[in-house]
mmCIF file with all atom_site columns, C-alpha atoms in Angstrom:
data_model
loop_
_atom_site.group_PDB
_atom_site.id
_atom_site.type_symbol
_atom_site.label_atom_id
_atom_site.label_alt_id
_atom_site.label_comp_id
_atom_site.label_asym_id
_atom_site.label_entity_id
_atom_site.label_seq_id
_atom_site.pdbx_PDB_ins_code
_atom_site.Cartn_x
_atom_site.Cartn_y
_atom_site.Cartn_z
_atom_site.occupancy
_atom_site.B_iso_or_equiv
_atom_site.pdbx_formal_charge
_atom_site.auth_seq_id
_atom_site.auth_comp_id
_atom_site.auth_asym_id
_atom_site.auth_atom_id
_atom_site.pdbx_PDB_model_num
ATOM 1   C CA . MET A 1 1   ? 3.778  177.963 -64.367  1.00 0.00 ? 50  MET A CA 1
ATOM 2   C CA . ARG A 1 2   ? 3.075  174.466 -62.863  1.00 0.00 ? 51  ARG A CA 1
ATOM 3   C CA . ALA A 1 3   ? 3.883  172.995 -66.196  1.00 0.00 ? 52  ALA A CA 1
ATOM 4   C CA . ALA A 1 4   ? 7.249  174.787 -66.271  1.00 0.00 ? 53  ALA A CA 1
ATOM 5   C CA . LEU A 1 5   ? 8.085  173.630 -62.760  1.00 0.00 ? 54  LEU A CA 1
ATOM 6   C CA . ALA A 1 6   ? 7.009  170.017 -63.288  1.00 0.00 ? 55  ALA A CA 1
ATOM 7   C CA . ALA A 1 7   ? 9.160  170.000 -66.563  1.00 0.00 ? 56  ALA A CA 1
ATOM 8   C CA . ALA A 1 8   ? 11.970 171.437 -64.642  1.00 0.00 ? 57  ALA A CA 1
ATOM 9   C CA . ALA A 1 9   ? 11.757 168.657 -61.868  1.00 0.00 ? 58  ALA A CA 1
ATOM 10  C CA . VAL A 1 10  ? 11.583 165.992 -64.620  1.00 0.00 ? 59  VAL A CA 1
ATOM 11  C CA . CYS A 1 11  ? 14.744 167.501 -66.278  1.00 0.00 ? 60  CYS A CA 1
ATOM 12  C CA . ALA A 1 12  ? 16.724 167.851 -63.110  1.00 0.00 ? 61  ALA A CA 1
ATOM 13  C CA . ALA A 1 13  ? 15.898 164.083 -62.151  1.00 0.00 ? 62  ALA A CA 1
ATOM 14  C CA . ALA A 1 14  ? 16.638 162.734 -65.547  1.00 0.00 ? 63  ALA A CA 1
ATOM 15  C CA . THR A 1 15  ? 19.519 164.386 -66.845  1.00 0.00 ? 64  THR A CA 1
ATOM 16  C CA . GLY A 1 16  ? 20.986 166.899 -64.303  1.00 0.00 ? 65  GLY A CA 1
ATOM 17  C CA . CYS A 1 17  ? 20.096 169.909 -66.594  1.00 0.00 ? 66  CYS A CA 1
ATOM 18  C CA . GLY A 1 18  ? 23.594 171.336 -67.043  1.00 0.00 ? 67  GLY A CA 1
ATOM 19  C CA . THR A 1 19  ? 25.276 169.985 -64.095  1.00 0.00 ? 68  THR A CA 1
ATOM 20  C CA . THR A 1 20  ? 28.616 168.094 -64.837  1.00 0.00 ? 69  THR A CA 1
ATOM 21  C CA . PRO A 1 21  ? 28.141 164.406 -63.973  1.00 0.00 ? 70  PRO A CA 1
ATOM 22  C CA . GLU A 1 22  ? 30.672 162.811 -61.707  1.00 0.00 ? 71  GLU A CA 1
ATOM 23  C CA . PRO A 1 23  ? 33.257 160.988 -63.810  1.00 0.00 ? 72  PRO A CA 1
ATOM 24  C CA . ASP A 1 24  ? 32.988 157.077 -63.887  1.00 0.00 ? 73  ASP A CA 1
ATOM 25  C CA . ALA A 1 25  ? 35.699 155.508 -61.699  1.00 0.00 ? 74  ALA A CA 1
ATOM 26  C CA . LYS A 1 26  ? 35.453 152.491 -63.997  1.00 0.00 ? 75  LYS A CA 1
ATOM 27  C CA . ALA A 1 27  ? 36.142 154.208 -67.181  1.00 0.00 ? 76  ALA A CA 1
ATOM 28  C CA . VAL A 1 28  ? 39.008 152.948 -69.192  1.00 0.00 ? 77  VAL A CA 1
ATOM 29  C CA . ILE A 1 29  ? 41.099 155.497 -71.231  1.00 0.00 ? 78  ILE A CA 1
ATOM 30  C CA . SER A 1 30  ? 42.939 153.750 -74.369  1.00 0.00 ? 79  SER A CA 1
ATOM 31  C CA . PRO A 1 31  ? 46.374 155.205 -75.338  1.00 0.00 ? 80  PRO A CA 1
ATOM 32  C CA . PRO A 1 32  ? 46.507 157.233 -78.205  1.00 0.00 ? 81  PRO A CA 1
ATOM 33  C CA . ALA A 1 33  ? 46.990 155.265 -81.551  1.00 0.00 ? 82  ALA A CA 1
ATOM 34  C CA . THR A 1 34  ? 50.714 155.143 -82.735  1.00 0.00 ? 83  THR A CA 1
ATOM 35  C CA . ASP A 1 35  ? 51.320 155.637 -86.417  1.00 0.00 ? 84  ASP A CA 1
ATOM 36  C CA . THR A 1 36  ? 53.110 152.173 -87.129  1.00 0.00 ? 85  THR A CA 1
ATOM 37  C CA . ALA A 1 37  ? 50.536 150.842 -89.370  1.00 0.00 ? 86  ALA A CA 1
ATOM 38  C CA . ALA A 1 38  ? 51.288 150.513 -93.121  1.00 0.00 ? 87  ALA A CA 1
ATOM 39  C CA . PRO A 1 39  ? 49.947 153.276 -95.243  1.00 0.00 ? 88  PRO A CA 1
ATOM 40  C CA . PRO A 1 40  ? 46.564 152.219 -96.955  1.00 0.00 ? 89  PRO A CA 1
ATOM 41  C CA . VAL A 1 41  ? 46.907 150.964 -100.599 1.00 0.00 ? 90  VAL A CA 1
ATOM 42  C CA . THR A 1 42  ? 45.323 153.592 -102.623 1.00 0.00 ? 91  THR A CA 1
ATOM 43  C CA . ALA A 1 43  ? 45.405 152.039 -105.980 1.00 0.00 ? 92  ALA A CA 1
ATOM 44  C CA . VAL A 1 44  ? 46.977 149.298 -108.097 1.00 0.00 ? 93  VAL A CA 1
ATOM 45  C CA . MET A 1 45  ? 48.319 149.566 -111.427 1.00 0.00 ? 94  MET A CA 1
ATOM 46  C CA . PRO A 1 46  ? 46.302 148.120 -114.001 1.00 0.00 ? 95  PRO A CA 1
ATOM 47  C CA . ASP A 1 47  ? 48.024 146.035 -116.847 1.00 0.00 ? 96  ASP A CA 1
ATOM 48  C CA . VAL A 1 48  ? 47.804 148.290 -119.615 1.00 0.00 ? 97  VAL A CA 1
ATOM 49  C CA . THR A 1 49  ? 50.925 146.732 -121.554 1.00 0.00 ? 98  THR A CA 1
ATOM 50  C CA . GLY A 1 50  ? 50.176 146.560 -125.310 1.00 0.00 ? 99  GLY A CA 1
ATOM 51  C CA . GLY A 1 51  ? 47.074 148.965 -125.217 1.00 0.00 ? 100 GLY A CA 1
ATOM 52  C CA . ASN A 1 52  ? 46.552 152.205 -126.502 1.00 0.00 ? 101 ASN A CA 1
ATOM 53  C CA . ALA A 1 53  ? 48.097 155.123 -124.530 1.00 0.00 ? 102 ALA A CA 1
ATOM 54  C CA . LEU A 1 54  ? 44.943 157.344 -124.676 1.00 0.00 ? 103 LEU A CA 1
ATOM 55  C CA . ARG A 1 55  ? 42.559 154.543 -123.473 1.00 0.00 ? 104 ARG A CA 1
ATOM 56  C CA . ALA A 1 56  ? 44.876 153.715 -120.595 1.00 0.00 ? 105 ALA A CA 1
ATOM 57  C CA . GLN A 1 57  ? 44.927 157.295 -119.496 1.00 0.00 ? 106 GLN A CA 1
ATOM 58  C CA . GLU A 1 58  ? 41.181 157.356 -119.583 1.00 0.00 ? 107 GLU A CA 1
ATOM 59  C CA . GLN A 1 59  ? 40.984 154.089 -117.804 1.00 0.00 ? 108 GLN A CA 1
ATOM 60  C CA . MET A 1 60  ? 43.116 155.751 -115.183 1.00 0.00 ? 109 MET A CA 1
ATOM 61  C CA . ASP A 1 61  ? 40.776 158.817 -114.738 1.00 0.00 ? 110 ASP A CA 1
ATOM 62  C CA . GLY A 1 62  ? 41.991 161.022 -111.848 1.00 0.00 ? 111 GLY A CA 1
ATOM 63  C CA . THR A 1 63  ? 45.448 159.549 -111.720 1.00 0.00 ? 112 THR A CA 1
ATOM 64  C CA . GLN A 1 64  ? 48.363 161.593 -112.851 1.00 0.00 ? 113 GLN A CA 1
ATOM 65  C CA . VAL A 1 65  ? 49.863 160.121 -115.846 1.00 0.00 ? 114 VAL A CA 1
ATOM 66  C CA . ARG A 1 66  ? 53.024 160.953 -117.552 1.00 0.00 ? 115 ARG A CA 1
ATOM 67  C CA . PHE A 1 67  ? 54.180 159.438 -121.038 1.00 0.00 ? 116 PHE A CA 1
ATOM 68  C CA . GLU A 1 68  ? 57.806 158.714 -121.681 1.00 0.00 ? 117 GLU A CA 1
ATOM 69  C CA . ASP A 1 69  ? 59.131 157.518 -125.063 1.00 0.00 ? 118 ASP A CA 1
ATOM 70  C CA . ALA A 1 70  ? 60.056 153.851 -124.405 1.00 0.00 ? 119 ALA A CA 1
ATOM 71  C CA . THR A 1 71  ? 62.976 154.303 -127.102 1.00 0.00 ? 120 THR A CA 1
ATOM 72  C CA . GLY A 1 72  ? 64.806 156.767 -125.238 1.00 0.00 ? 121 GLY A CA 1
ATOM 73  C CA . LYS A 1 73  ? 64.707 159.278 -127.875 1.00 0.00 ? 122 LYS A CA 1
ATOM 74  C CA . ASP A 1 74  ? 62.568 161.703 -125.782 1.00 0.00 ? 123 ASP A CA 1
ATOM 75  C CA . ARG A 1 75  ? 59.948 162.341 -128.415 1.00 0.00 ? 124 ARG A CA 1
ATOM 76  C CA . GLU A 1 76  ? 57.013 164.294 -127.074 1.00 0.00 ? 125 GLU A CA 1
ATOM 77  C CA . VAL A 1 77  ? 53.681 162.546 -126.945 1.00 0.00 ? 126 VAL A CA 1
ATOM 78  C CA . VAL A 1 78  ? 51.371 165.088 -128.550 1.00 0.00 ? 127 VAL A CA 1
ATOM 79  C CA . ASP A 1 79  ? 48.568 162.624 -129.323 1.00 0.00 ? 128 ASP A CA 1
ATOM 80  C CA . PRO A 1 80  ? 48.366 159.681 -126.970 1.00 0.00 ? 129 PRO A CA 1
ATOM 81  C CA . GLN A 1 81  ? 45.795 158.176 -129.422 1.00 0.00 ? 130 GLN A CA 1
ATOM 82  C CA . ALA A 1 82  ? 48.745 157.063 -131.899 1.00 0.00 ? 131 ALA A CA 1
ATOM 83  C CA . TRP A 1 83  ? 51.021 155.707 -129.122 1.00 0.00 ? 132 TRP A CA 1
ATOM 84  C CA . ARG A 1 84  ? 51.131 152.172 -127.762 1.00 0.00 ? 133 ARG A CA 1
ATOM 85  C CA . ILE A 1 85  ? 52.243 151.281 -124.324 1.00 0.00 ? 134 ILE A CA 1
ATOM 86  C CA . CYS A 1 86  ? 55.370 149.026 -123.861 1.00 0.00 ? 135 CYS A CA 1
ATOM 87  C CA . ASP A 1 87  ? 55.637 149.192 -120.056 1.00 0.00 ? 136 ASP A CA 1
ATOM 88  C CA . SER A 1 88  ? 54.583 151.115 -116.884 1.00 0.00 ? 137 SER A CA 1
ATOM 89  C CA . ARG A 1 89  ? 56.173 152.413 -113.666 1.00 0.00 ? 138 ARG A CA 1
ATOM 90  C CA . PRO A 1 90  ? 55.025 150.900 -111.508 1.00 0.00 ? 139 PRO A CA 1
ATOM 91  C CA . GLY A 1 91  ? 54.549 147.669 -113.134 1.00 0.00 ? 140 GLY A CA 1
ATOM 92  C CA . ALA A 1 92  ? 51.392 145.963 -113.676 1.00 0.00 ? 141 ALA A CA 1
ATOM 93  C CA . ASN A 1 93  ? 49.498 144.791 -110.561 1.00 0.00 ? 142 ASN A CA 1
ATOM 94  C CA . GLN A 1 94  ? 51.862 146.891 -108.481 1.00 0.00 ? 143 GLN A CA 1
ATOM 95  C CA . ARG A 1 95  ? 50.807 149.186 -105.751 1.00 0.00 ? 144 ARG A CA 1
ATOM 96  C CA . ILE A 1 96  ? 51.004 152.875 -106.731 1.00 0.00 ? 145 ILE A CA 1
ATOM 97  C CA . THR A 1 97  ? 53.344 154.479 -104.272 1.00 0.00 ? 146 THR A CA 1
ATOM 98  C CA . SER A 1 98  ? 53.859 157.795 -106.059 1.00 0.00 ? 147 SER A CA 1
ATOM 99  C CA . TYR A 1 99  ? 52.691 160.016 -108.809 1.00 0.00 ? 148 TYR A CA 1
ATOM 100 C CA . PRO A 1 100 ? 52.795 160.393 -111.645 1.00 0.00 ? 149 PRO A CA 1
ATOM 101 C CA . VAL A 1 101 ? 52.392 157.069 -113.023 1.00 0.00 ? 150 VAL A CA 1
ATOM 102 C CA . VAL A 1 102 ? 54.743 156.701 -115.985 1.00 0.00 ? 151 VAL A CA 1
ATOM 103 C CA . LEU A 1 103 ? 53.616 154.879 -119.380 1.00 0.00 ? 152 LEU A CA 1
ATOM 104 C CA . LEU A 1 104 ? 56.464 153.982 -121.683 1.00 0.00 ? 153 LEU A CA 1
ATOM 105 C CA . VAL A 1 105 ? 55.245 154.308 -125.029 1.00 0.00 ? 154 VAL A CA 1
ATOM 106 C CA . VAL A 1 106 ? 56.115 154.272 -128.614 1.00 0.00 ? 155 VAL A CA 1
ATOM 107 C CA . PRO A 1 107 ? 54.319 155.208 -131.757 1.00 0.00 ? 156 PRO A CA 1
ATOM 108 C CA . ALA A 1 108 ? 51.639 152.519 -132.595 1.00 0.00 ? 157 ALA A CA 1
ATOM 109 C CA . ALA A 1 109 ? 53.558 151.700 -135.842 1.00 0.00 ? 158 ALA A CA 1
ATOM 110 C CA . GLU A 1 110 ? 56.691 150.911 -134.123 1.00 0.00 ? 159 GLU A CA 1
ATOM 111 C CA . THR A 1 111 ? 57.710 147.906 -132.018 1.00 0.00 ? 160 THR A CA 1
ATOM 112 C CA . CYS A 1 112 ? 58.670 148.202 -128.295 1.00 0.00 ? 161 CYS A CA 1
ATOM 113 C CA . PRO A 1 113 ? 62.195 148.180 -127.632 1.00 0.00 ? 162 PRO A CA 1
ATOM 114 C CA . GLU A 1 114 ? 64.032 144.912 -126.248 1.00 0.00 ? 163 GLU A CA 1
ATOM 115 C CA . GLY A 1 115 ? 63.052 144.012 -122.670 1.00 0.00 ? 164 GLY A CA 1
ATOM 116 C CA . ALA A 1 116 ? 59.748 146.052 -122.835 1.00 0.00 ? 165 ALA A CA 1
ATOM 117 C CA . ALA A 1 117 ? 56.731 143.678 -122.907 1.00 0.00 ? 166 ALA A CA 1
ATOM 118 C CA . GLY A 1 118 ? 54.241 145.806 -125.277 1.00 0.00 ? 167 GLY A CA 1
#
């Protein structure tokens, strides 16, 4: 019993044991942060121009990727391994601000249309 009383006395002296401490009159309250900072850069588009479409898709693992026929013929990319990248949206080394990332591609045996780098 003496041990319990001694422990209670130590607790009361050290922490107040459940009592609410008086607020510190010198405490400074910071105003809430405002949402004026620029959004963080989550990713930068790698330079995949001229590369294989499947390898680029694998390199960007976890990034939503959509393939588009760079010639405008709207051909469906069934096997990305057989396609080459002419350009991308966003461009190489640009900040990715929306998804999916678009890879403009042509079949590997074709050349990219004028104006496309690949």
